[in-house]
mmCIF file of C-alpha atoms in Angstrom:
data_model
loop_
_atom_site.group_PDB
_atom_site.id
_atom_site.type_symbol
_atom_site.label_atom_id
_atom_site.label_comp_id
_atom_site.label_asym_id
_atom_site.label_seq_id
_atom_site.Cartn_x
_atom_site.Cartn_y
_atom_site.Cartn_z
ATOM 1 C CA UNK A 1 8.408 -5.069 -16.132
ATOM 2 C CA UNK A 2 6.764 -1.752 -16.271
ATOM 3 C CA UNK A 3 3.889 -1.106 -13.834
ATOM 4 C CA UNK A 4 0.546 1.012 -13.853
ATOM 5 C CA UNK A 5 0.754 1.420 -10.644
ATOM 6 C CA UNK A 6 2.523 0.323 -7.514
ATOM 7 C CA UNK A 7 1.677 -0.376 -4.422
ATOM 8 C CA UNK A 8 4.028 0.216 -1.167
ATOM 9 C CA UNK A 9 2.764 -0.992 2.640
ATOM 10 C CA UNK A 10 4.755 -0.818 5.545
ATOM 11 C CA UNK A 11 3.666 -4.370 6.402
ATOM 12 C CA UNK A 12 1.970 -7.245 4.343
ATOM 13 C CA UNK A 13 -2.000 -6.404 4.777
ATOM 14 C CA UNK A 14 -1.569 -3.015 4.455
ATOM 15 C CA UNK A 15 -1.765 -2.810 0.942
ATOM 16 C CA UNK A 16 -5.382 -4.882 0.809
ATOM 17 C CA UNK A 17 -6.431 -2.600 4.248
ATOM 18 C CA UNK A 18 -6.059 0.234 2.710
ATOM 19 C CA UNK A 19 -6.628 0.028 -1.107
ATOM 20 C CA UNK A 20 -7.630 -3.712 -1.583
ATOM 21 C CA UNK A 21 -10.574 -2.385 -3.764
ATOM 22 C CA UNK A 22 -9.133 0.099 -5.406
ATOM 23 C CA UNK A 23 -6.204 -2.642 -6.564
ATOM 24 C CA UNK A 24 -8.838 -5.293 -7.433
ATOM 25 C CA UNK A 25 -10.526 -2.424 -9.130
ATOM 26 C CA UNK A 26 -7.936 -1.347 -11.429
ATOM 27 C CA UNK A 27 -6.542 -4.841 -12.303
ATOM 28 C CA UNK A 28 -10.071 -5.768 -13.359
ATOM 29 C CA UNK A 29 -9.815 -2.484 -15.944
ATOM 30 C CA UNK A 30 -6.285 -4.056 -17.359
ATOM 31 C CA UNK A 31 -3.981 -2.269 -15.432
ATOM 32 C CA UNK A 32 -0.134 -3.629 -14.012
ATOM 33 C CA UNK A 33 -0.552 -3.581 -10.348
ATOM 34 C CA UNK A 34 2.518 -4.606 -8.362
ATOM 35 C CA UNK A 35 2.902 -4.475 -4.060
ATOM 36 C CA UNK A 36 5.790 -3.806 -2.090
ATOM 37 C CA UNK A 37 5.877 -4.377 1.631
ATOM 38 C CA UNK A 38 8.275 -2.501 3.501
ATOM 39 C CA UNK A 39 9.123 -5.380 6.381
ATOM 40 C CA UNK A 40 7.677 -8.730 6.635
ATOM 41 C CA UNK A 41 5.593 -7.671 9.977
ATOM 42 C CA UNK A 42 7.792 -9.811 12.410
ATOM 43 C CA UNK A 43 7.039 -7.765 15.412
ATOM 44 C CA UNK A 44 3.361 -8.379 14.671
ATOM 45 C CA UNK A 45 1.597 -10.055 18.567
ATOM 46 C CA UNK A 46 0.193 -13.058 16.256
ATOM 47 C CA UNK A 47 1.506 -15.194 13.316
ATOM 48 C CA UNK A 48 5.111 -15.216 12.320
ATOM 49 C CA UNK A 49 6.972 -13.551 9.445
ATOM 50 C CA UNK A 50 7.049 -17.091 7.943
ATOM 51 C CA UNK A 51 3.756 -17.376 7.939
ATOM 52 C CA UNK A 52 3.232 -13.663 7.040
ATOM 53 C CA UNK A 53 4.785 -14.143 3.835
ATOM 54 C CA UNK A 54 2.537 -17.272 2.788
ATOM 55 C CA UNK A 55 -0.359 -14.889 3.142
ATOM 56 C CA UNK A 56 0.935 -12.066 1.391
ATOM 57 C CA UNK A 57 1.359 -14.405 -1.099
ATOM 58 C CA UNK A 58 -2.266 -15.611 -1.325
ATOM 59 C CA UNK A 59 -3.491 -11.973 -0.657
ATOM 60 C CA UNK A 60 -1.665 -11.110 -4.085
ATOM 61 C CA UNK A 61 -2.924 -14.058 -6.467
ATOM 62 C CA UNK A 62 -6.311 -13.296 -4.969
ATOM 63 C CA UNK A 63 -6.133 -9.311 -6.148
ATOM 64 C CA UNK A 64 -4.423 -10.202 -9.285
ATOM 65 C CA UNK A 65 -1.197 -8.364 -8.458
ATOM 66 C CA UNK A 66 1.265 -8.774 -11.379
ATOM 67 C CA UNK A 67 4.074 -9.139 -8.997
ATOM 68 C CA UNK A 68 4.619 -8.701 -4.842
ATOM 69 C CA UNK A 69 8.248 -8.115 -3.020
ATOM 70 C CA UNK A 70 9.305 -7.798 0.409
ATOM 71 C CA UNK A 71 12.220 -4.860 1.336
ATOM 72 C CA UNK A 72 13.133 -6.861 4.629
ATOM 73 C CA UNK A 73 13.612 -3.387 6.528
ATOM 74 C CA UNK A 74 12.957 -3.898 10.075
ATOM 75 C CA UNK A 75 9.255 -4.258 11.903
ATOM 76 C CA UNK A 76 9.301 -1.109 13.709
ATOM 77 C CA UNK A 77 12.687 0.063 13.543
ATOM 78 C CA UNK A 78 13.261 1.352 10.085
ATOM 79 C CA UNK A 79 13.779 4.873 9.257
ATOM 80 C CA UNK A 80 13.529 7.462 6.575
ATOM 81 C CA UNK A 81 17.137 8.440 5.685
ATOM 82 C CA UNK A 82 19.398 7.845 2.965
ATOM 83 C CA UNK A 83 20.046 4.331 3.337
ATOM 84 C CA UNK A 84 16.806 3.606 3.191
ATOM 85 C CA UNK A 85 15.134 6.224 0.310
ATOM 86 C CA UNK A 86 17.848 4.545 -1.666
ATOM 87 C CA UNK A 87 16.418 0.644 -1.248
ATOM 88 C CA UNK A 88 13.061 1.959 -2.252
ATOM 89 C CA UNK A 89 14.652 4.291 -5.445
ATOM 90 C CA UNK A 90 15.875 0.890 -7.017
ATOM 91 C CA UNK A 91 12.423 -0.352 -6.910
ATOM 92 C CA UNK A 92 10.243 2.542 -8.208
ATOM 93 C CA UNK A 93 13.168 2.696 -10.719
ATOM 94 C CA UNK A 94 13.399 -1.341 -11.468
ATOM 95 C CA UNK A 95 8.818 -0.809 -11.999
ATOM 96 C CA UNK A 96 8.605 2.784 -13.464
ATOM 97 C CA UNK A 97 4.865 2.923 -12.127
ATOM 98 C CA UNK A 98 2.921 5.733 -13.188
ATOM 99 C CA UNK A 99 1.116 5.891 -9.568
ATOM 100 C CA UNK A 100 2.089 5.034 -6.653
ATOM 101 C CA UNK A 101 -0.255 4.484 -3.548
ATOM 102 C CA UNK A 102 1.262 4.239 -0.037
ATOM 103 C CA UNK A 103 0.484 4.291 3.830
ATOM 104 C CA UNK A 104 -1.305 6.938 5.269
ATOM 105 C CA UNK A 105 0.569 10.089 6.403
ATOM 106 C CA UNK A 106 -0.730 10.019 10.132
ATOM 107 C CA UNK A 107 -1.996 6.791 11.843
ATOM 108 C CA UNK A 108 -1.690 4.531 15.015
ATOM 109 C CA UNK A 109 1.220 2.663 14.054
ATOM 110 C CA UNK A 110 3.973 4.297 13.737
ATOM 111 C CA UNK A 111 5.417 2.230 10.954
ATOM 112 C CA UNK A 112 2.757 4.279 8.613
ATOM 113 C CA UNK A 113 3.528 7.301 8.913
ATOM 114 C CA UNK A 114 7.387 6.526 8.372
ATOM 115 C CA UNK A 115 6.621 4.601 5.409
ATOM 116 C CA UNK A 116 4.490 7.047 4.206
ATOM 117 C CA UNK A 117 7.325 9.882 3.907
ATOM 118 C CA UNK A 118 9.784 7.672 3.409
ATOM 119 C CA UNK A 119 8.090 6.094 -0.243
ATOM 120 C CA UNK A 120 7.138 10.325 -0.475
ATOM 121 C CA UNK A 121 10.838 11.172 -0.259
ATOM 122 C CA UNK A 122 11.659 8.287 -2.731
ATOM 123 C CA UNK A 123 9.519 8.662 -5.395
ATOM 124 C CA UNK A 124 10.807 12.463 -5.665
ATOM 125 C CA UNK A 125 14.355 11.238 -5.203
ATOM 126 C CA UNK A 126 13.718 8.730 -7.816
ATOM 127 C CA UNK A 127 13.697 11.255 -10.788
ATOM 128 C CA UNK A 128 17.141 13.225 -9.965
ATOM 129 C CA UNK A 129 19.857 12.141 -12.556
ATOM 130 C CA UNK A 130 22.541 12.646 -10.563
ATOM 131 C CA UNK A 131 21.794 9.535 -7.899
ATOM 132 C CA UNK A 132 23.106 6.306 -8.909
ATOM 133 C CA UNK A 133 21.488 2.920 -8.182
ATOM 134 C CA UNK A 134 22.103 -0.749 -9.637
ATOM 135 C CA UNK A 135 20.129 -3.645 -8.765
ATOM 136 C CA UNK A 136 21.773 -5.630 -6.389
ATOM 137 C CA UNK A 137 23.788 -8.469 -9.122
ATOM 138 C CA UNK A 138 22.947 -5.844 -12.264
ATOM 139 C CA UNK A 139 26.185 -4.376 -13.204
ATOM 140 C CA UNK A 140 23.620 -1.563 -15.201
ATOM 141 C CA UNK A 141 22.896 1.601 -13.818
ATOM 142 C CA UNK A 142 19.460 2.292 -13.806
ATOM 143 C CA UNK A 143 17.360 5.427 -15.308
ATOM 144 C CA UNK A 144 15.622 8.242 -13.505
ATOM 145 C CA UNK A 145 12.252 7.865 -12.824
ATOM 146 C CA UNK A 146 9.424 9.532 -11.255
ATOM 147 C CA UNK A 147 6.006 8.862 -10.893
ATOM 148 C CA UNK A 148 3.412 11.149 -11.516
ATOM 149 C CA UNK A 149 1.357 11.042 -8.583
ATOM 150 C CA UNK A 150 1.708 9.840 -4.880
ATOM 151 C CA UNK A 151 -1.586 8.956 -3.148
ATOM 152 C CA UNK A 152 -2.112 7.670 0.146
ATOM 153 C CA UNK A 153 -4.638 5.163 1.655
ATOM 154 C CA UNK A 154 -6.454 5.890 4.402
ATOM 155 C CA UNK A 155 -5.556 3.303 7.160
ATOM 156 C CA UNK A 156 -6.609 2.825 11.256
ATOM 157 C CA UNK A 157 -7.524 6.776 11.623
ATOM 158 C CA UNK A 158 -10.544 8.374 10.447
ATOM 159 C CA UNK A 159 -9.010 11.129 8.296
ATOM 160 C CA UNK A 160 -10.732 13.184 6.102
ATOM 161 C CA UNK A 161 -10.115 12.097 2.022
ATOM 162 C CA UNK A 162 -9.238 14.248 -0.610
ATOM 163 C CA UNK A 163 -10.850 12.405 -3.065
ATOM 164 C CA UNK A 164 -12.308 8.521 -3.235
ATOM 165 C CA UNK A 165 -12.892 5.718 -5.717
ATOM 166 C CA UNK A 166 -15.375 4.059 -6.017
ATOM 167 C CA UNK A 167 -15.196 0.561 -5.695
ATOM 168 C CA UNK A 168 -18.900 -0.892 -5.779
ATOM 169 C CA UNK A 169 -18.372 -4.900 -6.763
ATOM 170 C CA UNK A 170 -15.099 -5.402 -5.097
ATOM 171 C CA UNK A 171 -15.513 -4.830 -2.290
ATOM 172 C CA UNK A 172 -16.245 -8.940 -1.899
ATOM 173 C CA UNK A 173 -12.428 -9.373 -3.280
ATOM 174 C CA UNK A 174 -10.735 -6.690 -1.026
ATOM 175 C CA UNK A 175 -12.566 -8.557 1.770
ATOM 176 C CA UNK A 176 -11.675 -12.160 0.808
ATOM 177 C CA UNK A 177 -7.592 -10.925 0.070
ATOM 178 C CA UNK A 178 -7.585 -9.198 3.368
ATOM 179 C CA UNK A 179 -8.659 -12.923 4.920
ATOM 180 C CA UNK A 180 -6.090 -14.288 3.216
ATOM 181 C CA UNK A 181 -4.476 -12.713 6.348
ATOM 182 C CA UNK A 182 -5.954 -15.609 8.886
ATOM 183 C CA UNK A 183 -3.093 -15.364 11.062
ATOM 184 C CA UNK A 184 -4.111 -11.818 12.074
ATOM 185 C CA UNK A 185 -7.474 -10.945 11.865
ATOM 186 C CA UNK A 186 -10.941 -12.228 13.735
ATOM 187 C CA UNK A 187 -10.774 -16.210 14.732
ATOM 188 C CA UNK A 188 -13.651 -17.299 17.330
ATOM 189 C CA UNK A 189 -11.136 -20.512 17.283
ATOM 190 C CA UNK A 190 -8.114 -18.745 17.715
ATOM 191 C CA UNK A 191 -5.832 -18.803 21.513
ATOM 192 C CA UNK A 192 -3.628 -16.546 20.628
ATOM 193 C CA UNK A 193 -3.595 -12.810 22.101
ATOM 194 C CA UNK A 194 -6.298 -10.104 21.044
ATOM 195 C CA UNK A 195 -4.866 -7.202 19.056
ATOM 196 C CA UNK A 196 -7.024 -4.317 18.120
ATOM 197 C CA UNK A 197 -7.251 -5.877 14.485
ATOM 198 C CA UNK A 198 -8.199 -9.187 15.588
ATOM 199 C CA UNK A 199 -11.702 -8.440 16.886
ATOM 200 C CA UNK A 200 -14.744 -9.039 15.115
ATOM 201 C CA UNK A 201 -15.564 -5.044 15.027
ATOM 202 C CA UNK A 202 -12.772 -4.310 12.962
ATOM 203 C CA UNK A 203 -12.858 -6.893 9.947
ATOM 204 C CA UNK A 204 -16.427 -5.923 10.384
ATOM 205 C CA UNK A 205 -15.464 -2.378 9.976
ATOM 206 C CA UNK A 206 -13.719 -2.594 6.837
ATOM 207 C CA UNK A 207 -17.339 -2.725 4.942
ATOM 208 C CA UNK A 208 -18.283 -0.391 6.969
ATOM 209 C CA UNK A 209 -16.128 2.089 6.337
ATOM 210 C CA UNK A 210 -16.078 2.105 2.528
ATOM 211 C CA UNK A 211 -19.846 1.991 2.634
ATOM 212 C CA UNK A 212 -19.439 5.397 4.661
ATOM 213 C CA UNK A 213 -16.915 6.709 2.471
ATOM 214 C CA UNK A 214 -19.550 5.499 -0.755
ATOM 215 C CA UNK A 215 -22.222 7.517 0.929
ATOM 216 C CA UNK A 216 -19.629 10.649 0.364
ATOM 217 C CA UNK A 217 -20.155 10.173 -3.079
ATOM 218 C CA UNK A 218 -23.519 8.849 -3.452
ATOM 219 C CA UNK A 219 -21.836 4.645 -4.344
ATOM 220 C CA UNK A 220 -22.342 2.253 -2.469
ATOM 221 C CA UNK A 221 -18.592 1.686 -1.800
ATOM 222 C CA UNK A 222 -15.324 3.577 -1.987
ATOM 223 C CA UNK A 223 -11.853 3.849 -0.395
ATOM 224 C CA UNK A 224 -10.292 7.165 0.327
ATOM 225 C CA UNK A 225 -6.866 8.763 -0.220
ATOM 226 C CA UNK A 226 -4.948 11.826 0.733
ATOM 227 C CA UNK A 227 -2.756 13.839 -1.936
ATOM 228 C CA UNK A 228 0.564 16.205 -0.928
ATOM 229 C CA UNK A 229 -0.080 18.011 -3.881
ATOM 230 C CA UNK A 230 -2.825 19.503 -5.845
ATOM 231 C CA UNK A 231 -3.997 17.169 -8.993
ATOM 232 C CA UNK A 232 -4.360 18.385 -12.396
ATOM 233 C CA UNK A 233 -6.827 16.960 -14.820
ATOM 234 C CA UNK A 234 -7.623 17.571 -18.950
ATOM 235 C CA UNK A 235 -10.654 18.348 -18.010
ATOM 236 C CA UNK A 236 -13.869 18.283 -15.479
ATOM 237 C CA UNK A 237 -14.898 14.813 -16.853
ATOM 238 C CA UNK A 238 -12.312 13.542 -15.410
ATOM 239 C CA UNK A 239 -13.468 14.624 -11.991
ATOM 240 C CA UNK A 240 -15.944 12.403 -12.253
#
């Protein structure tokens, strides 16, 4: 299956955090959208990684996502070296997306910042002829590929976007696949421990942020993303 574009997250929720409206946005318009999580969250304070995985699962038939794996690299331990680049090769090559979205390239967590450079280093990896890669029980090698463009979402910090989309009437789906999440975000009914994205203030903060980053751009909602490298266009309409 060849995808539009696809969508890597350190752990399940980042994906709908950070671009939730942008991916409901762009499956509405007919595009292939797929998601990739990095680790299944284990380490997370609340919820388990069994329980992780049935939400991730709800998140993505919510969004419309055309398909949604799991790498199984470790909850805060993974790294970016070859072992690694190499896992995430044989899936940009096994979905030959066009774009690729990932985490942001500084945050809070940690995880984000790795996974960031790490999909980065991939994706540019993923185009050299000369490295070899087979789906694990596919005795065929498989064909360079890279994608054309790397963006990254905008996640727990407040950095400053290079450019954003706008994504006025979705906003209501990014919100409801980001609940899908009810293991880890605000419960008035829930005893487990307080993280700082299980308060009221910060589901709450998700609309407010993309209405800020709408008022940017005169919209009344957008999410924002960073680019490594500068981004060509055919012409200025396409600024628009």
């Amino acid at each position: 299956m060849k995808l539009d574009i696809l969508v890597f997250g350190a752990h399940p929720d980042d994906a709908e955090l950070g671009a939730g409206g942008t991916i409901a946005k762009e499956i509405s318009r007919g595009k292939k959208v797929g998601i990739i999580d990095l680790t299944r969250g284990e380490l997370g304070t609340r919820g388990t990684a069994e329980i992780r995985d049935k939400e991730a699962a709800r998140a993505a038939s919510i969004l419309g996502a055309a398909v949604r794996e799991n790498m199984q690299f470790d909850d805060g331990f993974f790294v970016n070296d070859k072992a690694h680049q190499l896992e995430v090769i044989k899936m940009v090559r096994k979905y030959r997306p066009d774009i690729v979205l990932c985490n942001a390239v500084d945050d809070r967590h940690i995880d984000h910042a790795k996974g960031s450079q790490l999909v980065s280093d991939a994706c540019f990896l993923s185009g050299l002829v000369k490295i070899d890669t087979k789906m694990d029980g596919d005795d065929h090698w498989q064909d360079p590929w890279r994608p054309r463009v790397v963006y990254h979402f905008i996640q727990w910090k407040n950095l400053e976007p290079d450019f954003v989309v706008d994504v006025s009437g979705f906003i209501e789906k990014k919100n409801e696949a980001i609940l899908a999440y009810s293991s880890q975000f605000f419960d008035p009914d829930s005893d487990e421990p307080e993280t700082p994205i299980s308060s009221k203030n910060f589901i709450d903060s998700v609309t407010y942020r993309a209405r800020d980053m709408g008022r940017l751009v005169g919209v009344e909602y957008a999410e924002g993303f960073n680019v490594e490298r500068f981004v060509a266009v055919d012409n200025l309409d396409n600024l628009l």
